[in-house]
XYZ file of N, CA and C in Angstrom:
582
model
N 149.661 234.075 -78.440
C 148.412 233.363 -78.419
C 148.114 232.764 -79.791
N 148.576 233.361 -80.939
C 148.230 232.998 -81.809
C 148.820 231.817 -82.650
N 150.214 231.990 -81.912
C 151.004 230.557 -81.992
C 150.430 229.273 -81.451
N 149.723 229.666 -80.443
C 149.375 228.501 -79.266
C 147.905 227.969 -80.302
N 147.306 228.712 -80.835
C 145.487 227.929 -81.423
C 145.978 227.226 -82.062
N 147.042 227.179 -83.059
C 147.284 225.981 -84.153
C 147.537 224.770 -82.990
N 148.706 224.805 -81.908
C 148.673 223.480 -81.475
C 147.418 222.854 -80.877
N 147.265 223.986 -80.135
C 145.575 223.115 -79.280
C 144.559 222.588 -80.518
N 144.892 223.158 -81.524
C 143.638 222.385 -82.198
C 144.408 221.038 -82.770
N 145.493 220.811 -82.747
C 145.670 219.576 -83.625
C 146.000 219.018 -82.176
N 146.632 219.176 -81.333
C 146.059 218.206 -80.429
C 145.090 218.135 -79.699
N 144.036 218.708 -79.896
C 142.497 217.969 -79.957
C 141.725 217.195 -80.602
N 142.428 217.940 -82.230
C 142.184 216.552 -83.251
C 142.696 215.126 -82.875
N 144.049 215.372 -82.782
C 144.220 213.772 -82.432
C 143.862 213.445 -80.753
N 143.406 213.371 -80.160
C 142.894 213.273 -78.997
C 141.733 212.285 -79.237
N 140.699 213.338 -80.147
C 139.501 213.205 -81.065
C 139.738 211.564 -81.777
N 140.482 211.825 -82.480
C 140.801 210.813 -83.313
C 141.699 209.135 -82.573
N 141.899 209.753 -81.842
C 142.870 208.285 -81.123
C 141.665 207.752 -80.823
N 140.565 208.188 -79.820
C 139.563 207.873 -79.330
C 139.032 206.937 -80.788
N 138.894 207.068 -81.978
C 138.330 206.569 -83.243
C 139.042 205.251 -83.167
N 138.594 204.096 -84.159
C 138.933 203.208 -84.780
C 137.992 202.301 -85.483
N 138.965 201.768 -86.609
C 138.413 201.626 -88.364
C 137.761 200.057 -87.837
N 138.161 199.515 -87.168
C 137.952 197.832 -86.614
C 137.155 197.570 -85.358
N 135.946 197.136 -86.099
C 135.376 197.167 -84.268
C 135.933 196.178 -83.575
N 135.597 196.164 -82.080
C 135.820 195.271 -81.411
C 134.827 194.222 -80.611
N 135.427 193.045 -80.368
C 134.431 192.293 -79.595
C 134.837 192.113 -78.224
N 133.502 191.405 -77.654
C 134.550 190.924 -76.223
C 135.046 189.697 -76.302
N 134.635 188.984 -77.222
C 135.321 187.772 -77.054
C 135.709 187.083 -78.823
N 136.054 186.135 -78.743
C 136.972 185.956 -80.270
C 135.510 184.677 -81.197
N 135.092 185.161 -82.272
C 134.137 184.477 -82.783
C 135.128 182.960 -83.776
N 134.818 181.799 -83.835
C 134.838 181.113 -84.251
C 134.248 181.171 -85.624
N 135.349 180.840 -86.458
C 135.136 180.601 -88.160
C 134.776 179.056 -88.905
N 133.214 178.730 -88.499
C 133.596 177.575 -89.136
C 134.135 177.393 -90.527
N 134.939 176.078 -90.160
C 135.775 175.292 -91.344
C 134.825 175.630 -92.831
N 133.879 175.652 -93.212
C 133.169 175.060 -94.421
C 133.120 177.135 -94.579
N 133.310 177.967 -93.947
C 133.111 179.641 -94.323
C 134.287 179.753 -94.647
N 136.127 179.339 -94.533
C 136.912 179.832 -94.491
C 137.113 179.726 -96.133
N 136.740 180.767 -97.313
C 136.576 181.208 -98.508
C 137.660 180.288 -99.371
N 137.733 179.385 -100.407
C 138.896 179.000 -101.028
C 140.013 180.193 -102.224
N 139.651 181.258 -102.105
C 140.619 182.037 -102.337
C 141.559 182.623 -101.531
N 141.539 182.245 -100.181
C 142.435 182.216 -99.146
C 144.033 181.198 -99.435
N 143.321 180.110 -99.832
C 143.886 178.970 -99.741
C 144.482 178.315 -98.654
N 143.861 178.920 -97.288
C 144.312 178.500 -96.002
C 143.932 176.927 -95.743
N 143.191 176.564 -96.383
C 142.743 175.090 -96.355
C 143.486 173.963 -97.306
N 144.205 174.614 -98.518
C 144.629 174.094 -99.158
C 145.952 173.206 -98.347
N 146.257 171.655 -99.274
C 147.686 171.317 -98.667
C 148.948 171.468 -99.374
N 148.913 172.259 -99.899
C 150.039 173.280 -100.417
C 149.885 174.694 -100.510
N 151.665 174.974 -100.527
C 151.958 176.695 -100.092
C 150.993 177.892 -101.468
N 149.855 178.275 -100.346
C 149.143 179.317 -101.595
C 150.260 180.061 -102.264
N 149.287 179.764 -103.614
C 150.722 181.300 -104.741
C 151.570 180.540 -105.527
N 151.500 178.851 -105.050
C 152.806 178.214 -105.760
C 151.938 177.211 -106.814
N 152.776 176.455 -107.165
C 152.603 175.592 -107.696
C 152.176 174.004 -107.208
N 151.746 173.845 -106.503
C 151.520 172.742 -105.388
C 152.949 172.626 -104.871
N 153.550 173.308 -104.037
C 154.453 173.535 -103.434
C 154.039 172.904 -101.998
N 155.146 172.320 -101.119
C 155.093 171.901 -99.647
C 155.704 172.195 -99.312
N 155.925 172.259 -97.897
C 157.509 172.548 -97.304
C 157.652 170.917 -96.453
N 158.928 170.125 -96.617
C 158.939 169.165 -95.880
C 160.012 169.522 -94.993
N 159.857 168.782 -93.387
C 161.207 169.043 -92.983
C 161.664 167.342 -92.528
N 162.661 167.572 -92.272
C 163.775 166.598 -91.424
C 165.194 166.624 -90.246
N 165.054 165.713 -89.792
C 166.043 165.599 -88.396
C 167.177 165.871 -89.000
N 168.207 166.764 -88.259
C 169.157 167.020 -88.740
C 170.340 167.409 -87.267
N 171.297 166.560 -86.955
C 172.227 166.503 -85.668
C 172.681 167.874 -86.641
N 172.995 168.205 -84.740
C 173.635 169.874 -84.714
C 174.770 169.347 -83.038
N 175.770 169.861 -82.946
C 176.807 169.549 -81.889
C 176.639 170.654 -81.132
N 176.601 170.267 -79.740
C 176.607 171.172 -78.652
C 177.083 170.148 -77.564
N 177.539 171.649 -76.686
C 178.393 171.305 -75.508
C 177.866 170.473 -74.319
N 178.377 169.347 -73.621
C 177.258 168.746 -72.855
C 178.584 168.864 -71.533
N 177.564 168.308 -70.185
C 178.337 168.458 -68.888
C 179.435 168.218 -68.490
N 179.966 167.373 -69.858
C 181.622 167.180 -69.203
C 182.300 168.046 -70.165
N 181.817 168.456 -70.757
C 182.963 169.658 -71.980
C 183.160 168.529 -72.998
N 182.640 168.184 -73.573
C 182.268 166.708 -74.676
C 181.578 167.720 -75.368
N 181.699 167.238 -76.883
C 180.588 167.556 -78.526
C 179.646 166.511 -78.592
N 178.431 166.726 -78.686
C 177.447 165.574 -78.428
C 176.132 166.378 -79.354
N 175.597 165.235 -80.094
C 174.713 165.574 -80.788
C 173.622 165.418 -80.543
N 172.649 166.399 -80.913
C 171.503 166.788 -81.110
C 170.558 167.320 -81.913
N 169.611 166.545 -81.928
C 168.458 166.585 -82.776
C 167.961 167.957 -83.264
N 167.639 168.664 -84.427
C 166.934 169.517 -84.770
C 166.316 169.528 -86.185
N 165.107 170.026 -86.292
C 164.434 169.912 -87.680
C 164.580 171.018 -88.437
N 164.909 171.017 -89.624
C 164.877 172.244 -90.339
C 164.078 171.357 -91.913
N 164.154 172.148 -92.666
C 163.421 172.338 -93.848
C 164.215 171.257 -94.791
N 163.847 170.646 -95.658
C 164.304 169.541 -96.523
C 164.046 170.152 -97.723
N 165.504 169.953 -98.834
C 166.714 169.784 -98.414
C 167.224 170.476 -97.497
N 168.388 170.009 -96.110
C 168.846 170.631 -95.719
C 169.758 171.274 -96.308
N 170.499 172.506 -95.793
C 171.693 173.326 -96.543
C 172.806 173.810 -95.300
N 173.896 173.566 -95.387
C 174.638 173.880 -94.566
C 174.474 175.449 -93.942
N 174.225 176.524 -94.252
C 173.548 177.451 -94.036
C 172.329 177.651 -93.160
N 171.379 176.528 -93.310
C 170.120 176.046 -92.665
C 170.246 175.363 -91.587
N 171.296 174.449 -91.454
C 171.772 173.553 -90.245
C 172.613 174.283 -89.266
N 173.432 175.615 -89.819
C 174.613 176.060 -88.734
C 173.560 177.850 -88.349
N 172.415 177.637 -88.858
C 171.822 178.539 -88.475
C 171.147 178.389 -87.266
N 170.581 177.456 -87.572
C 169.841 176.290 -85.838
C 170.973 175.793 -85.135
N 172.163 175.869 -85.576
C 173.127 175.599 -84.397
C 173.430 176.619 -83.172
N 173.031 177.933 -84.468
C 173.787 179.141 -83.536
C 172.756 179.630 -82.356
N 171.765 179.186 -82.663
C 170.376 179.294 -81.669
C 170.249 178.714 -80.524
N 171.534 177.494 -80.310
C 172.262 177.045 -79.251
C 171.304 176.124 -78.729
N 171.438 175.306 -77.650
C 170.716 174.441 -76.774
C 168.972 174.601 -76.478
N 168.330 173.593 -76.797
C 166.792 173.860 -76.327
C 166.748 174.374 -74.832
N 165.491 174.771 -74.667
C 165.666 175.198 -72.630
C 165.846 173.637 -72.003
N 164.992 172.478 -72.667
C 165.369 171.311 -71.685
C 166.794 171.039 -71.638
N 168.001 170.997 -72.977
C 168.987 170.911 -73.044
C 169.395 171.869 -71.885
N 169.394 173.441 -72.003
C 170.071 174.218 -70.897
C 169.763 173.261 -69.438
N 168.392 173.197 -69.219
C 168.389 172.457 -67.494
C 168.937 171.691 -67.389
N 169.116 170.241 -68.727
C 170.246 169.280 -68.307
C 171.776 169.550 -68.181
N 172.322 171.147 -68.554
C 173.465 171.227 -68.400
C 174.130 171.637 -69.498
N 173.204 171.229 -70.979
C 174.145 171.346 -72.151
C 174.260 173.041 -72.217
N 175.215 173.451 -73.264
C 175.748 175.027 -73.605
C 176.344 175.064 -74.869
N 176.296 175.690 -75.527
C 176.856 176.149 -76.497
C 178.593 177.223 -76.663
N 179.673 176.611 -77.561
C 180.705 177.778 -77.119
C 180.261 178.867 -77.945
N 179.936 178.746 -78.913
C 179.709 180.005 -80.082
C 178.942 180.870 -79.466
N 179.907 182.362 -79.480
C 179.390 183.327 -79.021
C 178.015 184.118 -78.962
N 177.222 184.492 -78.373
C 176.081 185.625 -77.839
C 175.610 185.902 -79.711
N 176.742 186.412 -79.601
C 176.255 187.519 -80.189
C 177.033 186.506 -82.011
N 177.435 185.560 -82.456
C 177.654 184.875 -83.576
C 176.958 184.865 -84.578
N 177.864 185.119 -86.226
C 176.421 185.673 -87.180
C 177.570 184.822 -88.283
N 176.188 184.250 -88.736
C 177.012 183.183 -89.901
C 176.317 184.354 -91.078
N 177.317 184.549 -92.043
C 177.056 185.952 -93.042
C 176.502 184.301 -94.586
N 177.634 183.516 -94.357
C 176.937 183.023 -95.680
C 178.076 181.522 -95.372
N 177.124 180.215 -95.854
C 177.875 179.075 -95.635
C 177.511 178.572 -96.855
N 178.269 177.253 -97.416
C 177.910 176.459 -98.477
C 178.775 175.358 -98.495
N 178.589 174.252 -99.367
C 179.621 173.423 -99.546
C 179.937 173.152 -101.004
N 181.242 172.938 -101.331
C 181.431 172.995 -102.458
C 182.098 171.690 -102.591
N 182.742 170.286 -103.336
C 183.792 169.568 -103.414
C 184.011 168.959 -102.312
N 182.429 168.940 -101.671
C 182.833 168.521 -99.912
C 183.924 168.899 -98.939
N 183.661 170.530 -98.981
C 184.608 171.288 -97.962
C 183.365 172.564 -97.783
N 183.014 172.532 -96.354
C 182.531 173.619 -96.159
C 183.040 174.783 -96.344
N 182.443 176.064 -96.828
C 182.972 177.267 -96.512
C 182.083 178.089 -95.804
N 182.694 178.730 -94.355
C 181.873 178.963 -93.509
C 182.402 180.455 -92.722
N 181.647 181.526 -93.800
C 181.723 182.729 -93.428
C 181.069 183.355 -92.583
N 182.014 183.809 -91.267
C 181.326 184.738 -89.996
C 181.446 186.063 -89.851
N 180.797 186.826 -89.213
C 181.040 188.207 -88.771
C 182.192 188.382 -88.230
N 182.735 187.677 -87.068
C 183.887 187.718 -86.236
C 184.335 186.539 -86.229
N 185.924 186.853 -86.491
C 187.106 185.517 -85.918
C 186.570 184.966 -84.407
N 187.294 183.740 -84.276
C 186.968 183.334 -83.434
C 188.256 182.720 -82.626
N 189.139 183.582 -83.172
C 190.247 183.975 -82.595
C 190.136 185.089 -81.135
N 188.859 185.696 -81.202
C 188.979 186.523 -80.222
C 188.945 185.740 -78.561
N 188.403 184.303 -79.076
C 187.971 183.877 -77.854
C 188.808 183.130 -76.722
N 188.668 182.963 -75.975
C 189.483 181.941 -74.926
C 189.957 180.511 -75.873
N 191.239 179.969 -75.501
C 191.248 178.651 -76.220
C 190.494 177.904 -76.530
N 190.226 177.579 -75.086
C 189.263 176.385 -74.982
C 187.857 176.233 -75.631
N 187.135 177.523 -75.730
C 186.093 178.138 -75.966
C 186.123 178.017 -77.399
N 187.612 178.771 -78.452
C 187.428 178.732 -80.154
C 187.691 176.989 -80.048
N 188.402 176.096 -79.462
C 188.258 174.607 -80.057
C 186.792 173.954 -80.221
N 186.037 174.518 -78.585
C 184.894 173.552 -78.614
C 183.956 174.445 -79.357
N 184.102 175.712 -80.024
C 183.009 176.144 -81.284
C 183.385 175.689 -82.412
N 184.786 175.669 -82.841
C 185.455 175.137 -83.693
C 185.141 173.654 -84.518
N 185.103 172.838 -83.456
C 184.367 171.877 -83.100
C 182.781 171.703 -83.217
N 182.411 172.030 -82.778
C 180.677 172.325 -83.689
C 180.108 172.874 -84.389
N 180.873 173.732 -85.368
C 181.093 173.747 -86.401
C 180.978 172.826 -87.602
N 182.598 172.283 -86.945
C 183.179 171.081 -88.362
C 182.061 170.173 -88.135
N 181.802 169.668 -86.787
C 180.943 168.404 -86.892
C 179.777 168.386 -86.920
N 179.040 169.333 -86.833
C 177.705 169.720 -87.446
C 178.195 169.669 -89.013
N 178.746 170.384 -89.295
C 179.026 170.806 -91.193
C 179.399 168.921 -91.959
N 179.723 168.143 -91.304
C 180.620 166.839 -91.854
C 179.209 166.692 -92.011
N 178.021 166.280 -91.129
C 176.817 165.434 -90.912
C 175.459 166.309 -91.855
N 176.420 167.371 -92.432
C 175.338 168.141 -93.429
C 175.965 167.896 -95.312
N 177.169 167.093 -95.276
C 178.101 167.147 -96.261
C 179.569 167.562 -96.488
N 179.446 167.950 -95.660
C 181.039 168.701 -95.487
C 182.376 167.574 -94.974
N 181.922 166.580 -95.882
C 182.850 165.454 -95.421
C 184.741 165.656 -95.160
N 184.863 166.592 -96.105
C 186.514 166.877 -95.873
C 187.176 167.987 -95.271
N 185.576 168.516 -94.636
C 185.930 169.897 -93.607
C 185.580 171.006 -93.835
N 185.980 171.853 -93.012
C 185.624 173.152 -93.387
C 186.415 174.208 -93.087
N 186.195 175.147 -94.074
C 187.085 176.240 -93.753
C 186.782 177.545 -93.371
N 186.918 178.257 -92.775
C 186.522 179.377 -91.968
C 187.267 180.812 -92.260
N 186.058 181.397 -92.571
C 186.259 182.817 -93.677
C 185.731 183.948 -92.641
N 186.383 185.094 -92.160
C 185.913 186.383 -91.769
C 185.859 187.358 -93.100
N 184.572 188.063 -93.266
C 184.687 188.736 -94.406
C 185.638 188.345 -95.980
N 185.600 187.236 -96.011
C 186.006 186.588 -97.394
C 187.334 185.904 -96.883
N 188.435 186.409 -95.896
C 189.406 186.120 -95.492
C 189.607 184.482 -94.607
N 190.206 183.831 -95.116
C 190.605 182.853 -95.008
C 190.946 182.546 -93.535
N 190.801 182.338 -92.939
C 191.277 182.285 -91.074
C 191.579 180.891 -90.678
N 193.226 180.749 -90.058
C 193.159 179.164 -89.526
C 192.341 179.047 -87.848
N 192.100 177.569 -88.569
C 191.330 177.609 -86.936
C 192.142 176.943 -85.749
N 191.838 176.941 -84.634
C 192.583 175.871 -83.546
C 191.851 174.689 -83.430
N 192.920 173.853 -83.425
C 192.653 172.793 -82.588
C 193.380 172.014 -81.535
N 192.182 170.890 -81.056
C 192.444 170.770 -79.708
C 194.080 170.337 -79.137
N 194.998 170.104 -80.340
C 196.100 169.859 -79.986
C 197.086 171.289 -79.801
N 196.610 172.130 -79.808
C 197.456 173.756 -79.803
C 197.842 174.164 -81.168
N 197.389 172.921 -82.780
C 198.206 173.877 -84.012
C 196.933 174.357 -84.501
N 197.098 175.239 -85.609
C 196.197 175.932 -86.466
C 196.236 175.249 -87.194
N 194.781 174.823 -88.242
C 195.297 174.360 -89.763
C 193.891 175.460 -90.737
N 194.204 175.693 -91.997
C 193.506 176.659 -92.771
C 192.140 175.602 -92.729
N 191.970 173.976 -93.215
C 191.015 173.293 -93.690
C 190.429 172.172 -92.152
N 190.021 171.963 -91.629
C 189.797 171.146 -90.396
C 188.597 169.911 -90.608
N 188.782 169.148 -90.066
C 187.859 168.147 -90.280
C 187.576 167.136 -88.990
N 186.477 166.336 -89.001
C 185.750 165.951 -87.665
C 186.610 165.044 -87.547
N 187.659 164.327 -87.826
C 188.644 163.454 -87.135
C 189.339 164.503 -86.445
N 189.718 166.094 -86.747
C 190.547 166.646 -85.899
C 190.376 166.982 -84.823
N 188.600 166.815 -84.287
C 187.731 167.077 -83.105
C 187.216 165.667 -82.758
N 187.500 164.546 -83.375
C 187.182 163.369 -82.375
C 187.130 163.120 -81.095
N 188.502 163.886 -80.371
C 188.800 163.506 -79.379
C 187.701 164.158 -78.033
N 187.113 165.172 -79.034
C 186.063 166.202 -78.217
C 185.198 165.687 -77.934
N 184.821 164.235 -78.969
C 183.334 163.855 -78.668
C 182.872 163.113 -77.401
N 181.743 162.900 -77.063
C 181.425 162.440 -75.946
C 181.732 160.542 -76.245
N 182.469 159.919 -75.374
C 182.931 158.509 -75.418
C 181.548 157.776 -75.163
């Protein structure tokens, strides 16, 4: 019995206490007029509070995805200005908008695809993943392969890119059956939509 009073009392305390809270509530959501919202917020301000008159601008930036005939076809997405190859193959991997999915488009790059770190250097991407993409069906590593390079060309990566698992150098396929270590969007032309 004497084991048992310590629990019953602390779970009565919190029983007690759940029932409590520090925030009242309303029933419905009050409106802040504009001219109360305090300027040490800086929610009104048109730059990022904390900075220096800081903005964020963005811009259109083509990303390649798969469309109904098994074609590379580009598409629109906004990210943050400057773009960074990192920033562009990050919104790639996020794959097709839902209107894109209903019209049919898809993405090959896998579920589960994790870009660890991209950049361009000398105009050659370097484009480090979690997993080869060797694991995949042919057809499947050309047409990721493929949106890849040609997303990466239209971000700077004019002389290609090269594809790193954990620092390791990996050749990629292409659509003709060879591997090459460096790849570039003439080697996926033939992918694109005519």
């Amino acid at each position: 019995m004497r084991r048992l009073a310590p629990l019953v009392a602390v779970a009565l305390a919190a029983v007690l206490l759940s029932s409590c809270t520090l925030v009242p509530t309303m029933s419905k959501p009050i409106v802040i007029p504009h001219s109360q919202v305090g300027p040490g917020l800086g929610l009104n301000d048109k730059s990022i509070p904390g900075t220096n008159n800081a903005r964020v601008r963005f811009v259109t930036q083509p990303v390649y995805i798969v469309d109904t005939t098994d074609h590379l076809a580009p598409s629109s997405r906004i990210v943050a200005s400057p773009p960074t190859l990192f920033s562009v193959l990050r919104v790639l991997v996020l794959g097709p908008t839902e209107i894109e999915k209903s019209a049919g488009y898809s993405s090959q790059l896998p579920k589960n695809f994790v870009i660890v770190a991209a950049n361009i250097k000398k105009k050659i991407g370097y484009v480090n993943i979690a997993e080869p993409l060797s694991g995949l069906p042919k057809r499947q590593q050309v047409l990721a392969a493929g949106q890849l390079t040609l997303t990466a060309q239209d971000i700077g990566a004019t002389r290609g890119i090269e594809i790193l698992v954990g620092g390791v150098v990996q050749n990629t396929l292409l659509p003709n059956g060879t591997t090459r270590r460096i790849v570039n969007a003439r080697d996926f032309s033939a992918l694109l939509n005519p």
